[in-house]
N, CA and C atoms as an extended XYZ file, in Angstrom:
255
Properties=species:S:1:pos:R:3:atomname:S:1:resname:S:1:resid:I:1 pbc="F F F"
N       -15.987       -7.872       -2.419 N   MET     1
C       -14.795       -8.440       -1.742 CA  MET     1
C       -13.790       -8.309       -2.587 C   MET     1
N       -12.565       -7.812       -2.052 N   GLN     2
C       -11.301       -7.915       -2.805 CA  GLN     2
C       -10.535       -9.452       -2.791 C   GLN     2
N        -9.980       -9.700       -3.862 N   HIS     3
C        -9.042      -10.857       -3.817 CA  HIS     3
C        -7.744      -10.478       -3.860 C   HIS     3
N        -7.125      -10.520       -2.696 N   ASP     4
C        -5.634      -10.028       -2.700 CA  ASP     4
C        -4.672      -10.928       -3.414 C   ASP     4
N        -4.920      -12.224       -3.457 N   GLN     5
C        -3.915      -12.908       -4.191 CA  GLN     5
C        -3.883      -12.832       -5.761 C   GLN     5
N        -5.210      -12.663       -6.269 N   VAL     6
C        -5.561      -12.234       -7.632 CA  VAL     6
C        -4.818      -10.981       -8.025 C   VAL     6
N        -4.955       -9.996       -7.256 N   ILE     7
C        -4.339       -8.653       -7.553 CA  ILE     7
C        -2.810       -8.663       -7.500 C   ILE     7
N        -2.241       -9.533       -6.429 N   TRP     8
C        -0.789       -9.578       -6.277 CA  TRP     8
C        -0.280      -10.348       -7.506 C   TRP     8
N        -1.044      -11.463       -7.997 N   GLU     9
C        -0.470      -12.249       -9.166 CA  GLU     9
C        -0.399      -11.232      -10.467 C   GLU     9
N        -1.343      -10.461      -10.613 N   ILE    10
C        -1.203       -9.526      -11.602 CA  ILE    10
C        -0.085       -8.417      -11.535 C   ILE    10
N        -0.115       -7.870      -10.353 N   ILE    11
C         0.873       -6.732      -10.059 CA  ILE    11
C         2.324       -7.504      -10.260 C   ILE    11
N         2.560       -8.679       -9.594 N   ASN    12
C         4.039       -9.237       -9.593 CA  ASN    12
C         4.311       -9.896      -10.970 C   ASN    12
N         3.375      -10.471      -11.741 N   GLN    13
C         3.719      -11.167      -12.979 CA  GLN    13
C         3.564      -10.308      -14.216 C   GLN    13
N         2.678       -9.307      -14.129 N   LYS    14
C         2.354       -8.343      -15.314 CA  LYS    14
C         3.039       -6.991      -15.204 C   LYS    14
N         2.298       -6.117      -14.589 N   PHE    15
C         2.579       -4.944      -14.635 CA  PHE    15
C         2.254       -3.929      -13.201 C   PHE    15
N         3.179       -3.130      -12.817 N   CYS    16
C         2.876       -2.338      -11.511 CA  CYS    16
C         3.560       -0.971      -11.858 C   CYS    16
N         3.082        0.070      -11.904 N   SER    17
C         3.516        1.348      -12.178 CA  SER    17
C         4.603        1.720      -10.956 C   SER    17
N         4.382        1.258       -9.855 N   PHE    18
C         5.245        1.551       -8.687 CA  PHE    18
C         6.472        0.691       -8.638 C   PHE    18
N         6.548       -0.443       -9.256 N   LYS    19
C         7.681       -1.320       -9.271 CA  LYS    19
C         8.962       -0.743       -9.938 C   LYS    19
N        10.073       -0.963       -9.298 N   ALA    20
C        11.392       -0.520       -9.881 CA  ALA    20
C        12.254       -1.724       -9.853 C   ALA    20
N        12.878       -2.082      -10.877 N   LYS    21
C        13.818       -3.180      -10.909 CA  LYS    21
C        15.223       -2.889      -10.794 C   LYS    21
N        15.928       -3.384       -9.896 N   VAL    22
C        17.377       -3.103       -9.937 CA  VAL    22
C        18.020       -4.578      -10.103 C   VAL    22
N        18.874       -4.486      -11.116 N   GLY    23
C        19.523       -5.927      -11.391 CA  GLY    23
C        18.372       -6.780      -11.967 C   GLY    23
N        18.775       -8.172      -11.813 N   LYS    24
C        17.913       -9.228      -12.131 CA  LYS    24
C        17.040       -9.595      -11.002 C   LYS    24
N        17.228       -9.642       -9.905 N   GLU    25
C        16.623      -10.153       -8.698 CA  GLU    25
C        16.092       -9.181       -7.637 C   GLU    25
N        16.623       -7.990       -7.713 N   GLN    26
C        16.061       -7.009       -6.720 CA  GLN    26
C        14.816       -6.151       -7.240 C   GLN    26
N        13.688       -6.035       -6.505 N   THR    27
C        12.616       -5.107       -6.984 CA  THR    27
C        12.297       -4.313       -5.865 C   THR    27
N        12.032       -3.056       -5.986 N   PHE    28
C        11.521       -2.167       -5.019 CA  PHE    28
C        10.239       -1.470       -5.311 C   PHE    28
N         9.539       -0.868       -4.430 N   CYS    29
C         8.191       -0.286       -4.508 CA  CYS    29
C         8.275        1.186       -4.246 C   CYS    29
N         7.770        1.979       -5.175 N   ARG    30
C         7.760        3.331       -5.061 CA  ARG    30
C         6.555        4.040       -4.457 C   ARG    30
N         5.587        3.221       -4.042 N   ASN    31
C         4.268        3.549       -3.528 CA  ASN    31
C         4.606        4.216       -2.221 C   ASN    31
N         3.809        5.375       -2.012 N   GLU    32
C         4.113        6.178       -0.790 CA  GLU    32
C         3.729        5.550        0.526 C   GLU    32
N         2.691        4.483        0.420 N   TYR    33
C         2.220        3.809        1.601 CA  TYR    33
C         3.101        2.643        1.985 C   TYR    33
N         3.963        2.168        1.070 N   ASN    34
C         4.744        1.238        1.356 CA  ASN    34
C         5.880        1.590        2.073 C   ASN    34
N         6.023        1.085        3.476 N   ILE    35
C         7.105        1.769        4.343 CA  ILE    35
C         8.490        0.934        4.160 C   ILE    35
N         8.353       -0.179        3.751 N   THR    36
C         9.611       -1.123        3.598 CA  THR    36
C        10.349       -0.774        2.294 C   THR    36
N         9.655       -0.330        1.331 N   GLY    37
C        10.392       -0.071        0.042 CA  GLY    37
C        10.532       -1.256       -0.874 C   GLY    37
N        10.152       -2.521       -0.248 N   GLN    38
C        10.454       -3.801       -1.015 CA  GLN    38
C         9.150       -4.106       -1.653 C   GLN    38
N         9.448       -4.820       -2.898 N   CYS    39
C         8.259       -5.165       -3.699 CA  CYS    39
C         7.963       -6.551       -3.291 C   CYS    39
N         7.150       -6.975       -2.349 N   ASN    40
C         6.686       -8.383       -2.063 CA  ASN    40
C         5.145       -8.273       -1.623 C   ASN    40
N         4.795       -9.564       -1.531 N   ARG    41
C         3.148       -9.802       -1.215 CA  ARG    41
C         2.785       -9.062        0.053 C   ARG    41
N         3.726       -9.255        1.326 N   GLN    42
C         3.453       -8.720        2.507 CA  GLN    42
C         3.455       -7.291        2.432 C   GLN    42
N         4.308       -6.461        1.855 N   ALA    43
C         4.455       -5.099        1.931 CA  ALA    43
C         3.735       -4.241        0.855 C   ALA    43
N         2.987       -4.969        0.043 N   CYS    44
C         2.281       -4.230       -1.055 CA  CYS    44
C         0.981       -3.607       -0.500 C   CYS    44
N         0.916       -2.453       -0.527 N   PRO    45
C        -0.323       -1.758        0.028 CA  PRO    45
C        -1.423       -1.906       -1.160 C   PRO    45
N        -1.102       -2.214       -2.298 N   LEU    46
C        -2.097       -2.542       -3.570 CA  LEU    46
C        -2.851       -3.874       -3.213 C   LEU    46
N        -2.106       -4.832       -2.789 N   ALA    47
C        -2.491       -6.269       -2.960 CA  ALA    47
C        -2.907       -6.751       -1.460 C   ALA    47
N        -3.270       -5.724       -0.502 N   ASN    48
C        -3.587       -6.226        0.722 CA  ASN    48
C        -4.793       -5.417        1.100 C   ASN    48
N        -5.818       -5.984        1.345 N   SER    49
C        -7.004       -5.313        1.570 CA  SER    49
C        -7.075       -4.865        3.063 C   SER    49
N        -6.195       -5.335        4.031 N   ARG    50
C        -6.133       -4.889        5.432 CA  ARG    50
C        -4.672       -4.321        5.489 C   ARG    50
N        -4.386       -3.137        5.427 N   TYR    51
C        -3.033       -2.679        5.363 CA  TYR    51
C        -2.905       -1.315        6.234 C   TYR    51
N        -1.974       -0.915        6.912 N   ALA    52
C        -1.678        0.027        7.724 CA  ALA    52
C        -0.392        0.640        7.635 C   ALA    52
N        -0.174        1.969        7.731 N   THR    53
C         1.173        2.431        7.810 CA  THR    53
C         1.116        3.748        8.575 C   THR    53
N         2.299        4.197        9.107 N   ILE    54
C         2.306        5.582        9.836 CA  ILE    54
C         3.202        6.515        8.781 C   ILE    54
N         2.728        7.811        8.679 N   ARG    55
C         3.505        8.825        8.056 CA  ARG    55
C         3.578        9.966        8.917 C   ARG    55
N         4.406       10.894        8.496 N   GLU    56
C         4.493       12.104        9.199 CA  GLU    56
C         4.169       13.266        8.047 C   GLU    56
N         3.594       14.295        8.783 N   HIS    57
C         3.273       15.467        7.980 CA  HIS    57
C         3.483       16.669        8.919 C   HIS    57
N         4.437       17.607        8.489 N   ASP    58
C         4.713       18.848        9.207 CA  ASP    58
C         4.739       18.526       10.780 C   ASP    58
N         5.460       17.439       11.108 N   GLY    59
C         5.741       17.174       12.582 CA  GLY    59
C         4.612       16.423       13.266 C   GLY    59
N         3.603       16.200       12.691 N   ASP    60
C         2.522       15.334       13.158 CA  ASP    60
C         2.618       14.099       12.751 C   ASP    60
N         2.090       12.867       13.471 N   CYS    61
C         2.208       11.593       12.956 CA  CYS    61
C         0.775       11.327       12.591 C   CYS    61
N         0.530       10.394       11.636 N   TYR    62
C        -0.683        9.909       11.238 CA  TYR    62
C        -0.675        8.506       10.864 C   TYR    62
N        -1.711        7.861       11.269 N   LEU    63
C        -1.906        6.402       11.054 CA  LEU    63
C        -2.945        6.369        9.803 C   LEU    63
N        -2.371        5.672        8.758 N   TYR    64
C        -3.460        5.530        7.537 CA  TYR    64
C        -3.652        4.099        7.478 C   TYR    64
N        -4.902        3.761        7.508 N   MET    65
C        -5.488        2.313        7.604 CA  MET    65
C        -6.374        2.250        6.298 C   MET    65
N        -6.047        1.152        5.451 N   LYS    66
C        -6.782        0.906        4.366 CA  LYS    66
C        -7.986        0.067        4.772 C   LYS    66
N        -9.226        0.520        4.363 N   THR    67
C       -10.528       -0.155        4.703 CA  THR    67
C       -11.082       -0.870        3.526 C   THR    67
N       -11.397       -1.956        3.597 N   ILE    68
C       -12.009       -2.709        2.579 CA  ILE    68
C       -13.484       -2.204        2.219 C   ILE    68
N       -13.997       -1.689        3.256 N   GLU    69
C       -15.475       -1.190        2.902 CA  GLU    69
C       -15.365        0.077        2.002 C   GLU    69
N       -14.176        0.759        1.793 N   ARG    70
C       -14.398        1.786        0.977 CA  ARG    70
C       -13.554        1.597       -0.314 C   ARG    70
N       -13.505        0.291       -0.803 N   ALA    71
C       -12.808       -0.167       -1.891 CA  ALA    71
C       -13.458        0.459       -3.192 C   ALA    71
N       -14.744        0.538       -3.222 N   HIS    72
C       -15.333        1.136       -4.167 CA  HIS    72
C       -15.208        2.642       -4.479 C   HIS    72
N       -14.579        3.295       -3.638 N   SER    73
C       -14.174        4.619       -3.669 CA  SER    73
C       -12.750        4.905       -3.402 C   SER    73
N       -11.933        4.855       -4.435 N   PRO    74
C       -10.513        4.857       -4.130 CA  PRO    74
C       -10.093        6.199       -3.384 C   PRO    74
N       -10.668        7.210       -3.870 N   ARG    75
C       -10.475        8.563       -3.316 CA  ARG    75
C       -10.473        8.518       -1.658 C   ARG    75
N       -11.333        7.690       -1.232 N   ASN    76
C       -11.432        7.621        0.380 CA  ASN    76
C       -11.144        6.303        0.886 C   ASN    76
N       -10.270        5.600        0.146 N   LEU    77
C        -9.838        4.290        0.579 CA  LEU    77
C        -9.053        4.275        1.892 C   LEU    77
N        -8.220        5.300        2.019 N   TRP    78
C        -7.349        5.444        3.244 CA  TRP    78
C        -8.021        6.358        4.406 C   TRP    78
N        -8.138        5.648        5.727 N   GLU    79
C        -8.633        6.395        6.784 CA  GLU    79
C        -7.390        7.124        7.491 C   GLU    79
N        -7.496        8.344        7.691 N   LYS    80
C        -6.399        8.981        8.372 CA  LYS    80
C        -6.680        9.497        9.840 C   LYS    80
N        -5.882        8.959       10.746 N   ILE    81
C        -5.998        9.256       12.310 CA  ILE    81
C        -4.711        9.944       12.722 C   ILE    81
N        -4.951       11.032       13.223 N   LYS    82
C        -3.850       11.681       13.886 CA  LYS    82
C        -3.518       11.034       15.044 C   LYS    82
N        -2.221       10.840       15.196 N   LEU    83
C        -1.774       10.048       16.725 CA  LEU    83
C        -1.245       11.167       17.619 C   LEU    83
N        -1.574       10.991       18.895 N   PRO    84
C        -1.010       11.987       20.011 CA  PRO    84
C         0.510       11.944       20.049 C   PRO    84
N         1.015       12.960       20.513 N   LYS    85
C         2.451       13.094       20.801 CA  LYS    85
C         2.926       12.494       21.915 C   LYS    85
């Protein structure tokens, strides 16, 4: 089982390679699965064991769902489902 709060505390207080600070108070996220671009607990795909986002590839839309059962295999962590047009 992942501990989302512990992961967020490490990312927020120590280091995250996707974090981009602008000024003193604004932080943004460069992770490709973060659709808001904001660096906060609710929008962080790394710190949420249940997370989903929609992305477009070559005119087709796909639903990407992060599944906790695949946490042991980061390569297969995201389930990709093609959405109908």
